[in-house]
XYZ file of C-alpha atoms in Angstrom:
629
model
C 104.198 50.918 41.910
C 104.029 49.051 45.052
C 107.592 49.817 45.935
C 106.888 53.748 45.519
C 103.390 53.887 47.405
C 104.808 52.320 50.472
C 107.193 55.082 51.515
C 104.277 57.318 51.533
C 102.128 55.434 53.584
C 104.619 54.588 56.283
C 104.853 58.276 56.176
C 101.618 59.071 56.192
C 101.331 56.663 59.413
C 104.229 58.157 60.679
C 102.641 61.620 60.858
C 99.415 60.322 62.129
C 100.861 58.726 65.030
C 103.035 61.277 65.634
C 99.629 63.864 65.755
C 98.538 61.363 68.159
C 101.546 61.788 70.235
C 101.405 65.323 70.739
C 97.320 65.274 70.854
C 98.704 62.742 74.595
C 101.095 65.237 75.552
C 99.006 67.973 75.442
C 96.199 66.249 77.489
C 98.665 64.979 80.022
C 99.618 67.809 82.908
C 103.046 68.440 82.234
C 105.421 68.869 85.650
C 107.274 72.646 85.186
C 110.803 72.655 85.888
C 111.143 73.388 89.421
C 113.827 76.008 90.682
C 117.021 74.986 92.265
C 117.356 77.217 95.782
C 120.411 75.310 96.875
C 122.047 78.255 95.987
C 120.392 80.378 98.709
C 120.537 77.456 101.494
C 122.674 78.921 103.560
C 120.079 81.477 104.577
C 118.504 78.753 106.484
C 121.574 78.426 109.096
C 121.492 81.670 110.155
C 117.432 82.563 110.374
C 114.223 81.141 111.286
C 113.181 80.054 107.906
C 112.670 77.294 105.200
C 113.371 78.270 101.919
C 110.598 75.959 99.790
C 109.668 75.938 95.949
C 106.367 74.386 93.966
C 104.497 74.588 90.568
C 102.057 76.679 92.312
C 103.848 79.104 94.140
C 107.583 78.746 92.445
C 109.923 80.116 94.994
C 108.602 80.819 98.530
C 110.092 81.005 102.110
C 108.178 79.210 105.094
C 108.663 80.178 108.740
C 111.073 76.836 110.089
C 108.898 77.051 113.552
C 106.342 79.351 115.400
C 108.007 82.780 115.524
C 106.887 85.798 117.118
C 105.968 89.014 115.892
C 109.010 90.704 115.547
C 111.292 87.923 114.503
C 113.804 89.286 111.960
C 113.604 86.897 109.102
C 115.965 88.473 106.074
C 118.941 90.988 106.584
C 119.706 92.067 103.117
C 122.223 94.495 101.253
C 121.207 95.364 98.011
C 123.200 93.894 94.987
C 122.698 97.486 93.286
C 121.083 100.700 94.600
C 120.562 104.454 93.073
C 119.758 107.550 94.729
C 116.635 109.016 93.960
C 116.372 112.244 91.646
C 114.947 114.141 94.097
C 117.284 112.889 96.479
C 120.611 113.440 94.282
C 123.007 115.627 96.420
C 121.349 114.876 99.997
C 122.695 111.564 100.903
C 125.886 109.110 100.215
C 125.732 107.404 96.846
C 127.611 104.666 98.318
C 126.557 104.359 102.462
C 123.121 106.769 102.245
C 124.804 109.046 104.800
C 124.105 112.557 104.809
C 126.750 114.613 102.973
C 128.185 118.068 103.801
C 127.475 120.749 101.844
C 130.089 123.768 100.625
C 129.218 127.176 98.168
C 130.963 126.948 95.009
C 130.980 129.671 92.443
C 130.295 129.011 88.694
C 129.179 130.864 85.430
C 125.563 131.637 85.264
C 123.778 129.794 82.808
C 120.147 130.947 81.267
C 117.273 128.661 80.854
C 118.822 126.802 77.993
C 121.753 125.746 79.683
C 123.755 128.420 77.870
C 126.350 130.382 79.669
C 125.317 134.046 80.566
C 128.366 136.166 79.365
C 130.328 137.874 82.732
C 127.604 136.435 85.093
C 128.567 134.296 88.023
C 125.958 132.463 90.183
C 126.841 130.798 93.878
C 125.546 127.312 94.532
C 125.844 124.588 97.292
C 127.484 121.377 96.000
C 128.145 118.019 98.100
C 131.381 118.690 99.682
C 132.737 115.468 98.637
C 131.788 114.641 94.678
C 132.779 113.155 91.263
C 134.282 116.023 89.672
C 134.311 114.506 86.367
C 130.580 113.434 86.108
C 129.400 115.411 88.894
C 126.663 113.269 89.348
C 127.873 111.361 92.648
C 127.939 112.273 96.352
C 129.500 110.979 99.029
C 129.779 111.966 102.706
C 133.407 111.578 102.922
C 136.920 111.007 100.972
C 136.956 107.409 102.365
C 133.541 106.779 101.149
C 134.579 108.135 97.865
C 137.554 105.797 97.389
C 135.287 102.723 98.516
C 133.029 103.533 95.701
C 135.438 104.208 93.208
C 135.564 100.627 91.514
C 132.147 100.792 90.749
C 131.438 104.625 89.602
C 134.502 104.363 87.063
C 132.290 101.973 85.479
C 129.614 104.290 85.374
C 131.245 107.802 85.234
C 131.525 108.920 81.768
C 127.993 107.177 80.976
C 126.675 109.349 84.051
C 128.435 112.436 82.409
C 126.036 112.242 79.369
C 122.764 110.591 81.206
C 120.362 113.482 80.901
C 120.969 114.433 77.557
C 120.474 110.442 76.413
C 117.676 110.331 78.439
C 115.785 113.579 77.359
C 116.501 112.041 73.515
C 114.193 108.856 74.242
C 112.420 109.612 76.922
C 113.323 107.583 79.158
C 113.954 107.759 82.922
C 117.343 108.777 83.940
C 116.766 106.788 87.084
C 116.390 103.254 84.664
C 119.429 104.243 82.878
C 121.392 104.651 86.527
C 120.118 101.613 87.579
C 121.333 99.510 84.582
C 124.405 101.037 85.104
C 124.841 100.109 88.837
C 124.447 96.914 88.161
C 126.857 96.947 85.741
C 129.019 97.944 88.100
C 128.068 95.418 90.497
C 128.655 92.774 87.585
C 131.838 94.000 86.280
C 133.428 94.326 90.535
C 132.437 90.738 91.169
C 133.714 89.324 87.936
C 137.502 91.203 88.619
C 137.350 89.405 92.354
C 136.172 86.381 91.058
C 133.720 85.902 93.321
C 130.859 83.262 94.051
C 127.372 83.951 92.976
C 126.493 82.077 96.207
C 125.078 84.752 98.618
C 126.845 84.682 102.149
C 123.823 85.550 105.031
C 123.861 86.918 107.801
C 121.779 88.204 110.728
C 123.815 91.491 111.606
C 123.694 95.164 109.514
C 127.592 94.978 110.419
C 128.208 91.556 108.727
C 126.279 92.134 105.600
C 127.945 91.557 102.040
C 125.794 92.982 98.638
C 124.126 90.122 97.201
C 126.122 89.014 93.961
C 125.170 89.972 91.002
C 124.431 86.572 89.721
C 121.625 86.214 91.904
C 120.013 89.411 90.136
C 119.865 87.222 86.821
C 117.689 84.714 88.857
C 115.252 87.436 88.995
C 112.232 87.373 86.847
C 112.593 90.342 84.421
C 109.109 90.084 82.417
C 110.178 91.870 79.689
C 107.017 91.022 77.335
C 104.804 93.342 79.286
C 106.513 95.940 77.822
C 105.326 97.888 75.201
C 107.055 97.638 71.880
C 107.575 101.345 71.229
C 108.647 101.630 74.918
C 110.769 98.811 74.615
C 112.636 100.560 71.507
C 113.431 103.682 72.974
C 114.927 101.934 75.851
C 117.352 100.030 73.702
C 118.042 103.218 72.104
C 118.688 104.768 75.083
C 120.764 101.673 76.760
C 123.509 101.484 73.494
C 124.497 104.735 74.136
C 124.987 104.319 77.724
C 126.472 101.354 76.678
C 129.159 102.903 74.528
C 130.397 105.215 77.096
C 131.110 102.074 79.345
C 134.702 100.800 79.458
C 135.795 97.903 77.370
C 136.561 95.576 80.491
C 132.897 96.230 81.900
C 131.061 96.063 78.294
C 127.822 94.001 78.310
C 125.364 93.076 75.279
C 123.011 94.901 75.091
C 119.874 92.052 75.392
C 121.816 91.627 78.530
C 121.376 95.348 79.004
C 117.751 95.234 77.970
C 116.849 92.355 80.687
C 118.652 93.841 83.529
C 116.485 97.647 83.241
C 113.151 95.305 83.173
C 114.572 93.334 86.176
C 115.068 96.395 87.989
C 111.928 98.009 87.230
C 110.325 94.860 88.205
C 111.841 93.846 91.158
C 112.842 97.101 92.851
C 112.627 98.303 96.227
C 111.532 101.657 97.210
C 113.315 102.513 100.596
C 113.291 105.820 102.646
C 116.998 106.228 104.250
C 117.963 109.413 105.971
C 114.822 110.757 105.003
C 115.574 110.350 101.477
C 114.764 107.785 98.943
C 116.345 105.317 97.211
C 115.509 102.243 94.857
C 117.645 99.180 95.213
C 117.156 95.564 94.268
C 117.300 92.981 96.929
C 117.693 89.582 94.857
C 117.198 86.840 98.048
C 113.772 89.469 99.081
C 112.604 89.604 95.678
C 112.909 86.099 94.761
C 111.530 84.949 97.949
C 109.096 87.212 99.635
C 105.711 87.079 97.934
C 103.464 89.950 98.018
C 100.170 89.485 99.853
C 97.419 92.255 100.908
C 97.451 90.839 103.651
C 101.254 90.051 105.290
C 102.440 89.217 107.790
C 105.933 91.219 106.820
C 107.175 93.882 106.764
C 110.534 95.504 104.745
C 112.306 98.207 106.199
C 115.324 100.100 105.075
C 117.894 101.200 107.741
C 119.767 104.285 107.687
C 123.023 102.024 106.331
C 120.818 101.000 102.993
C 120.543 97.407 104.736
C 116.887 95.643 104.142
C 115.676 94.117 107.403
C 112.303 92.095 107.298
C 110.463 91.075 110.485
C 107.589 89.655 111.136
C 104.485 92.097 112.338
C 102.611 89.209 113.479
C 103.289 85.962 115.223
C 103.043 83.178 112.336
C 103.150 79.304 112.409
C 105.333 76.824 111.746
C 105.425 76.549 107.945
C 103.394 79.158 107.136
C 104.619 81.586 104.222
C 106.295 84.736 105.413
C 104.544 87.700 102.627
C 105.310 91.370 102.523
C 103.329 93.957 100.636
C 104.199 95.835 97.699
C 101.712 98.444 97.233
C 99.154 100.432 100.406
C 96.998 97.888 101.647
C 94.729 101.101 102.979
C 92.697 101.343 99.703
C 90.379 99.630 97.165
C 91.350 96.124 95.843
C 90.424 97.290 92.669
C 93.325 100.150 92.989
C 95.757 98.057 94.626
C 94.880 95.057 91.928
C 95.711 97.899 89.069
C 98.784 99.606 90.851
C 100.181 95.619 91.302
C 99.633 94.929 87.114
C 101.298 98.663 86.455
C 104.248 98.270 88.355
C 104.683 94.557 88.967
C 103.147 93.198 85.986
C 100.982 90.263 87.964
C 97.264 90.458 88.985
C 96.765 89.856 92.172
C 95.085 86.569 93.564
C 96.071 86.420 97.095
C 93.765 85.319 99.967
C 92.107 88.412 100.386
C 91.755 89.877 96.994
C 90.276 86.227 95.922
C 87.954 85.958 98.615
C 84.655 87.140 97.741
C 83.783 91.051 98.429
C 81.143 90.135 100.131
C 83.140 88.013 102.926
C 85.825 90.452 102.845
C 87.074 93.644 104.392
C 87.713 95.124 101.479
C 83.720 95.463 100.891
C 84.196 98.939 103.653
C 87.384 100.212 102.106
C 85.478 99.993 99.081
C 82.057 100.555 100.831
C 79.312 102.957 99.022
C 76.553 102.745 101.788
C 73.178 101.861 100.116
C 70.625 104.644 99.926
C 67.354 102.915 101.370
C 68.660 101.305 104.310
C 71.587 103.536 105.282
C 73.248 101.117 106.797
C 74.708 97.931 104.862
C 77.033 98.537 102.241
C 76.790 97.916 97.732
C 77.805 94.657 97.054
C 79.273 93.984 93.201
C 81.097 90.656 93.181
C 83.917 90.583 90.237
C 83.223 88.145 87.261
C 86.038 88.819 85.611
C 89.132 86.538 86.076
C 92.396 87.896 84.760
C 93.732 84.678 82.617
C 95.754 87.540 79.782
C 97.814 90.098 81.277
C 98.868 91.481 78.288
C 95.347 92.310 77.618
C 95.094 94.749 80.371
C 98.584 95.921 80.077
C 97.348 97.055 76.364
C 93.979 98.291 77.252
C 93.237 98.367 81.423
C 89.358 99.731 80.420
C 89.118 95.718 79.968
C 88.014 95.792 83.746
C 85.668 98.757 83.233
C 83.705 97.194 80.611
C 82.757 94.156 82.888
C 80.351 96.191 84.690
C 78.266 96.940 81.838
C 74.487 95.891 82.727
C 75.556 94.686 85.886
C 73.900 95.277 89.872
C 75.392 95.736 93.144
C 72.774 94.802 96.032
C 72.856 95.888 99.694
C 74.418 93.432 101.884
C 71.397 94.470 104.522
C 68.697 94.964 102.505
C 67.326 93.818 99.185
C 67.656 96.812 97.148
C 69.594 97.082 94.443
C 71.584 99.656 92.254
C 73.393 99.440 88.767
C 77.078 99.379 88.812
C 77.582 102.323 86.829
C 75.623 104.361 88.298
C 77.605 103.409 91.710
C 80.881 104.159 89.439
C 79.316 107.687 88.965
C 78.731 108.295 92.745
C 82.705 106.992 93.479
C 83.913 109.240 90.692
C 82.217 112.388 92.107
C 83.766 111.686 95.522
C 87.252 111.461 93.826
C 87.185 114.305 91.463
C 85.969 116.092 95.398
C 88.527 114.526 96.588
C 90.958 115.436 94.045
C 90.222 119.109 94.192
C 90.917 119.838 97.571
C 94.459 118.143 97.446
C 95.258 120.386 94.013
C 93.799 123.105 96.855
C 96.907 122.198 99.076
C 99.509 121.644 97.041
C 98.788 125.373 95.717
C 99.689 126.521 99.768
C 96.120 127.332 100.683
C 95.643 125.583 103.785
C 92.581 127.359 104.525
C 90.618 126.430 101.275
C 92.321 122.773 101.346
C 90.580 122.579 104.851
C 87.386 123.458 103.889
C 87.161 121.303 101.065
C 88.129 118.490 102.908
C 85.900 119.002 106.037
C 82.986 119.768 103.269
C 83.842 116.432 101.774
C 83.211 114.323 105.209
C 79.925 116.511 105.165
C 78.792 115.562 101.894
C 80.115 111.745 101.900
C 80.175 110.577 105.233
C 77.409 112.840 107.377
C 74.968 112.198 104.148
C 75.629 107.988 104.327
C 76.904 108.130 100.162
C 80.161 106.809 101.666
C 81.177 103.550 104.520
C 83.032 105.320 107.008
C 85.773 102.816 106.610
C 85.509 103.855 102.740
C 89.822 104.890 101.899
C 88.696 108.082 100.397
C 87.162 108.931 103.680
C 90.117 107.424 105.687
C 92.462 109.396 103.895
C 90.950 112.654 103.942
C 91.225 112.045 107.263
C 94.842 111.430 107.361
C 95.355 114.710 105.238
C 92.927 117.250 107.822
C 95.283 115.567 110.545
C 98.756 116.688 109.234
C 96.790 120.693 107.436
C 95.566 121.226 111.086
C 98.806 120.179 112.684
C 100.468 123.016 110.330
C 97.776 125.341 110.914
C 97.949 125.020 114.725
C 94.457 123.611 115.343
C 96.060 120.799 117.353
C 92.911 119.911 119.552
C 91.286 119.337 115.522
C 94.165 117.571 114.430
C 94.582 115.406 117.783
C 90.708 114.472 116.907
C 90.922 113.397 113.222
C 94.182 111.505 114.149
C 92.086 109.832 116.841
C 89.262 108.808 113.748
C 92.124 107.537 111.544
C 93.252 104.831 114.363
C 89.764 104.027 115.261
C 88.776 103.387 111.285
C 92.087 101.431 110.355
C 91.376 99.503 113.737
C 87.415 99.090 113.420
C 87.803 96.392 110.926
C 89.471 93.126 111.745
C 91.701 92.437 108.402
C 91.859 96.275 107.640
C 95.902 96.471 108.295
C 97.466 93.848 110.368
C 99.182 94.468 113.586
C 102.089 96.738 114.528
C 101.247 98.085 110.735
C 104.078 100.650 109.913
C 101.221 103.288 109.256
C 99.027 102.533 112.022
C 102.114 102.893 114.532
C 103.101 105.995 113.198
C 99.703 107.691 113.903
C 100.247 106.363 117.117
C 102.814 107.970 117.427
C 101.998 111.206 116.308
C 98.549 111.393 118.405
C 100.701 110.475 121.443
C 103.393 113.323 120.515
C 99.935 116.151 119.625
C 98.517 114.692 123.167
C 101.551 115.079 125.132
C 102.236 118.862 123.991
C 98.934 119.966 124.297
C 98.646 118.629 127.538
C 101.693 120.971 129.231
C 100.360 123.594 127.526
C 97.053 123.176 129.129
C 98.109 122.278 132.685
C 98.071 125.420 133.710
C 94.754 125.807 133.390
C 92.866 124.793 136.881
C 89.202 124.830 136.090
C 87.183 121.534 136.110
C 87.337 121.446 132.416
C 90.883 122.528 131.852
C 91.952 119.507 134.643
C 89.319 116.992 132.661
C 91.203 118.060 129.421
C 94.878 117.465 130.790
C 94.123 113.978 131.825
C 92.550 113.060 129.034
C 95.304 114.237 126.897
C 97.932 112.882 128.892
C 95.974 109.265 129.269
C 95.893 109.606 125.545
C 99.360 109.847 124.869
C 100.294 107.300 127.707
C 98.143 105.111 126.101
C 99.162 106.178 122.201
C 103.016 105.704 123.662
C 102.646 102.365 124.653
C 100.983 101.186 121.420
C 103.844 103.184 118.764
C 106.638 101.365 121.290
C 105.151 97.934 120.799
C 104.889 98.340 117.488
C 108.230 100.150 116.516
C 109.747 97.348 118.427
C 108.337 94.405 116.285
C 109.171 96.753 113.060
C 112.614 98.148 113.449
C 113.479 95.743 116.454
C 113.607 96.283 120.640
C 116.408 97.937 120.890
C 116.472 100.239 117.706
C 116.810 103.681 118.145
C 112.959 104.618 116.856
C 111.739 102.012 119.168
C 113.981 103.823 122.364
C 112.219 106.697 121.598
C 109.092 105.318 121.733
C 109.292 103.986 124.944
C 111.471 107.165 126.469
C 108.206 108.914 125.745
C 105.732 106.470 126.858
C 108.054 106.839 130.282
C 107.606 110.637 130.414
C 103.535 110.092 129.370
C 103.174 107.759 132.250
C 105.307 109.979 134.544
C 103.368 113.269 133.894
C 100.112 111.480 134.168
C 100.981 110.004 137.092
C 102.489 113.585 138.869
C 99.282 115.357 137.694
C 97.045 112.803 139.072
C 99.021 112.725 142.297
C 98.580 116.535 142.703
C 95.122 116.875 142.327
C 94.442 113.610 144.966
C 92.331 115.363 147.721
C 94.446 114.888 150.807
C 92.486 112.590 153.662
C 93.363 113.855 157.430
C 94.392 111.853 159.872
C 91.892 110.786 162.277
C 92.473 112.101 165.473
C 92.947 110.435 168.772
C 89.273 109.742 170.496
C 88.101 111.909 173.759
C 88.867 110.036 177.401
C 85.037 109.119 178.094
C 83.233 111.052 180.609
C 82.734 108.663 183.599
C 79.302 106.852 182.954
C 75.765 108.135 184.956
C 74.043 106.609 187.474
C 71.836 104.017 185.911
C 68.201 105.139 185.394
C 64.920 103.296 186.133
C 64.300 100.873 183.273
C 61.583 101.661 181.058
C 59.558 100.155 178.328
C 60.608 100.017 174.858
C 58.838 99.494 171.483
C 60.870 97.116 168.442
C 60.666 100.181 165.974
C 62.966 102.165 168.992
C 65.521 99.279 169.516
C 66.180 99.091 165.555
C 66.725 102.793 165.353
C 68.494 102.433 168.636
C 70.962 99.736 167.174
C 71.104 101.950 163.840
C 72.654 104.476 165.747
C-alpha cells in the first residue's frame, strides 16, 4: 500500500510546488522582450537622430543633439502607396505626377452598368493607362514600364476589385492596398533584396522601404470586429485567387497586412490629390503626441519628409501627430481609438484639464461669473480597449451624477446638463455646414455668423472653444468666395489670434497656423492695390494697414514654410517673394505720402547795427521773457 500511495504524494507535492512557482512568477515583474532596431541603424549615419527602444515606450527615436526647428529628421519613400478613390485618374499611380488627359469614345451604359443599344458616350481617360484593368494611371510610357513589375501582380485582381468589394462590403481602397504590398513583397523577393532599409537625406537618393520592414509593423488585428473581420477574408481570397502563382501569399498573411495598413497608414496630399501610403521606419518610430514637435509632409514625388517645427533637445523624443490637434481631447482621444486603435496618454491629454489648454478648446464658459471656464476632470482610465472598441458610450456613461465647477468661481453645474449645452452648439453647428454643402452661401453665412451670436456674444461658449474656432475658419474661406474680402480678411485675423492666444494651443510654424498666414497676407495684399487709389484719410489709413498686415502675415507664412517644407523649397520661395513685394509696396506707399520738408533758405545779410541807446532800467520778469525770445 505504501509503495502505491507514494507516487501520489510526490505528485501531489509536485503540483503544489509547482502552483507555488507560477503564484512567484506572476508576482515578479517580468522584463518584455525588447525590439531589435539594429536593423534600422543606419538611419543614424545619415540624420540627427538616436534610434532608442524601452518597456515603456517600445520603439522611439531621440534627437542625437540640440537641433533647430526645421531640422529634417526622416526622408522616407513609402514601401507601398495607393491613389485615393477620389483621386483615381488625376495623378501617377507610380510617381503622383499629374497625368494627361485624352477623349475616348465608348458604348453608353445605363445606370446598371448595362450597355445602351446604338448609344455612344465621349469620356476623358488618362492618356497613359492599363488597358487591361483600366484601373492605373500614369503620366507617361516610361512611368508605365517602371511600374509594370508591380501592377502585373495586381492587374487582373484590380480588373474585378469593385465587384468583390461591393459583395462584402468592404473598401476597395483596403483591397488595393493589400495588393500593393503584395507587389512590393513579390518585386523584392525576385531581386533578392535585403530587408535592411538603405537611408538617406535626399528626395533624389531615396529607395522604398522593403517590404520586410512592413511586417515589423504592429497590425492589431484583435480590435477588429469579428463580422468585419470575416468579410474581409472573404473579400481578400478572392483577390487572392486572381494573383499570379509566383506572387501568391496565405491568406493570414493577407489578413495581417490589410490591418497593418489600416493601422499604420499615412494620409498625404500630393499634387493636390491624396494618397495613403505606409512609411514602415515613420510608423515604427515616430510616436504620436498632441503635442509634437514634428511634423510629416508629403512632397509632390510621394517622398515623406519630417522636420522638426520646433527647436528640441538633445535626447528628447521627436513626435508627430496623427489626428487635428485644433479640437477637444475628448474627440481627438476617440478619433485616435477609431483609427489607430490606442487611447491616448500623452503629456497633454494626461495632464489634468484643469492645468491644460485643452480646458478652452473644450471651454463652456460658466453662467454666473462669465468669465472662467466648466471644469470636469476625467475619472475614467482606459485599461480595455476592446471595451470601447465594442461599445464607445463606455465614456459617456462616466459622467452620470457627476459636476463640472468654474475654474473662477465656485459654482457648479452637472455634466450632463453641460453635454446638453455642447450638443446644441453642434447640431447649430452642424446645420449650417449641411447649409453649405447644399451651395447656399448666403444661408451658410447666416447661420454661422448667428452661431458666434448665440455662443460666443452670449458667453455659453470660451472663445478659444474649436467649435467657435472653426466656424471661424469656415466664414473666412464662404466670404472669400462671396467677395466680402474686408469680412473674410477679419475672421482670418480672429482665427490666428485664437490658435495663438493660448500657449500649447498648436505649436510653432504649425502647418495650419502658417497657412492662414498665408492666406490673410495674400486677402491683405489684394485688397490693398485695390484700395490705393483711394486718397481720403480713411482710404490711406486702410492701405497701410492692409499692406502692414500682409508684410507682417508674409514674414510669419515664410518662417514657417521654411521650417515645414525646408528654406529653399519652392512653397517657402514663394513665401518670401511675397513678403519682398509686401515690404516693397509698403515701403513705396509710405514714401509717397512723406510730407516733403523745404530746404531752409540762406539767412538775410544783417542790417548794420543802430547807434546804441541810453541804458535803461530793467525788471527780472523782462530779462526772462527777453532771453525766451
Amino acid at each position: 500500500m505504501a509503495a502505491t500511495t507514494e507516487p501520489a504524494v510526490d505528485a501531489q507535492n509536485a503540483a503544489a510546488a509547482a502552483a507555488a512557482a507560477a503564484d512567484a512568477n506572476k508576482k515578479k515583474k517580468t522584463k518584455k522582450a525588447v525590439a531589435d532596431n539594429v536593423k534600422y541603424a543606419g538611419i543614424e549615419n545619415v540624420l540627427p537622430v538616436k534610434l532608442k527602444t524601452s518597456n515603456a515606450k517600445g520603439r522611439h527615436i531621440v534627437a542625437a543633439k540640440d537641433i533647430p526647428a526645421g531640422t529634417l529628421v526622416t526622408v522616407e519613400k513609402a514601401a507601398a502607396s495607393i491613389v485615393r478613390n477620389q483621386s483615381f485618374v488625376n495623378i501617377c499611380h507610380h510617381c503622383f505626377k499629374p497625368v494627361t488627359i485624352k477623349t475616348q469614345t465608348r458604348p453608353k451604359v445605363d445606370a446598371q452598368g448595362n450597355q445602351v443599344a446604338g448609344q455612344v458616350e465621349k469620356v476623358n481617360v488618362p492618356t497613359h493607362s492599363c488597358t487591361t484593368c483600366k484601373m492605373a494611371a500614369y503620366c507617361s510610357e516610361a512611368c508605365q514600364q517602371s511600374h509594370s513589375a508591380e501592377h502585373q501582380v495586381q492587374c487582373a485582381a484590380l480588373s474585378e476589385i469593385n465587384s468583390i468589394s461591393a459583395a462584402h462590403r468592404v473598401s476597395p481602397e483596403s483591397l488595393r492596398a493589400v495588393l500593393a504590398l503584395i507587389g512590393r513583397r513579390a518585386v523584392d523577393n525576385a531581386s533578392n533584396r535585403s530587408e535592411i532599409p538603405e537611408f538617406t537625406d535626399s528626395a533624389n537618393a531615396a529607395k522604398p522601404t522593403p517590404f520586410g520592414c512592413v511586417m515589423d509593423l504592429n497590425p492589431n488585428r484583435h480590435y477588429i470586429e469579428r463580422d468585419a473581420l470575416k468579410e474581409i477574408q472573404a473579400a481578400l481570397k478572392e483577390v487572392i485567387a486572381l494573383v499570379p502563382e509566383s506572387a501568391k501569399i496565405p491568406l493570414s498573411e493577407a489578413v495581417e497586412l490589410h490591418c497593418i495598413f489600416s493601422t499604420n497608414q499615412h494620409q498625404l496630399v500630393v499634387n493636390n490629390q491624396q494618397v495613403l501610403a505606409v512609411y514602415p521606419t515613420t510608423a515604427l518610430f515616430f510616436h504620436h503626441s498632441c503635442s509634437p514637435n514634428c511634423v510629416y509632409i508629403g512632397e509632390n514625388n510621394g517622398i515623406m519628409y519630417v522636420r522638426t517645427m520646433v527647436d528640441v533637445p538633445a535626447d528628447a523624443d521627436l513626435t508627430i501627430s496623427y489626428v487635428e490637434i485644433c479640437q477637444p481631447r475628448e474627440q481627438r482621444r476617440r478619433d485616435l481609438l477609431l483609427t489607430r486603435h490606442f487611447w491616448c496618454k500623452c503629456r497633454r491629454c494626461s495632464t489634468l484639464l484643469s492645468k491644460s489648454v485643452d480646458r478652452f478648446m473644450d471651454g463652456i464658459q460658466c453662467t454666473s461669473c462669465k468669465n472662467g471656464v466648466m471644469i470636469f476632470e476625467e475619472t475614467k482610465e482606459v485599461q480595455d480597449i476592446n471595451e470601447l472598441m465594442t461599445d464607445i458610450s463606455a465614456l459617456d456613461k462616466e459622467i452620470q451624477g457627476k459636476y463640472a465647477e468654474c475654474e473662477s468661481c465656485p459654482a457648479k453645474i452637472e455634466v450632463t446638463k453641460l453635454v446638453d449645452v455642447l450638443k446644441a452648439a453642434i447640431t447649430d453647428y452642424g446645420l449650417a455646414h449641411q447649409t453649405l454643402q447644399k451651395g447656399d452661401l448666403d444661408q451658410g453665412r447666416y447661420q454661422l455668423e448667428k452661431f458666434i451670436k448665440d455662443y460666443e456674444d452670449k458667453h455659453i461658449l470660451s472663445p478659444y472653444n474649436a467649435y467657435l474656432v472653426n466656424t471661424y475658419i469656415t466664414l473666412m474661406r464662404v466670404c472669400s468666395q462671396m467677395g466680402a474680402v474686408d469680412r473674410a480678411i477679419r475672421y482670418n485675423g480672429v482665427v490666428i489670434q485664437r490658435l495663438e492666444g493660448i500657449e500649447g494651443a498648436v505649436p510653432s510654424n504649425y502647418p495650419r497656423l502658417v497657412e492662414y498666414h498665408m492666406s490673410l497676407g495674400d486677402m491683405c495684399l489684394k485688397q490693398a492695390k485695390k484700395k490705393a487709389s483711394n486718397r481720403t484719410p480713411l482710404g490711406r489709413s486702410t492701405t497701410r494697414k492692409y499692406l502692414s498686415e500682409a508684410k507682417t502675415s508674409f514674414e510669419a507664412a515664410y518662417k514657417g514654410r521654411s521650417a515645414i517644407y525646408g528654406e529653399n523649397s519652392p512653397r517657402a520661395l514663394d513665401a518670401k517673394r511675397l513678403f519682398e513685394e509686401a515690404k516693397k509696396e509698403f515701403n513705396a506707399y509710405a514714401k509717397s505720402f512723406e510730407k516733403k520738408v523745404k530746404k531752409p533758405t540762406a539767412p538775410a545779410a544783417p542790417a548794420p547795427a543802430p547807434a546804441p541807446a541810453a541804458p535803461v532800467a530793467t525788471t527780472q520778469a523782462q530779462e526772462q521773457t527777453s532771453a525766451s525770445a
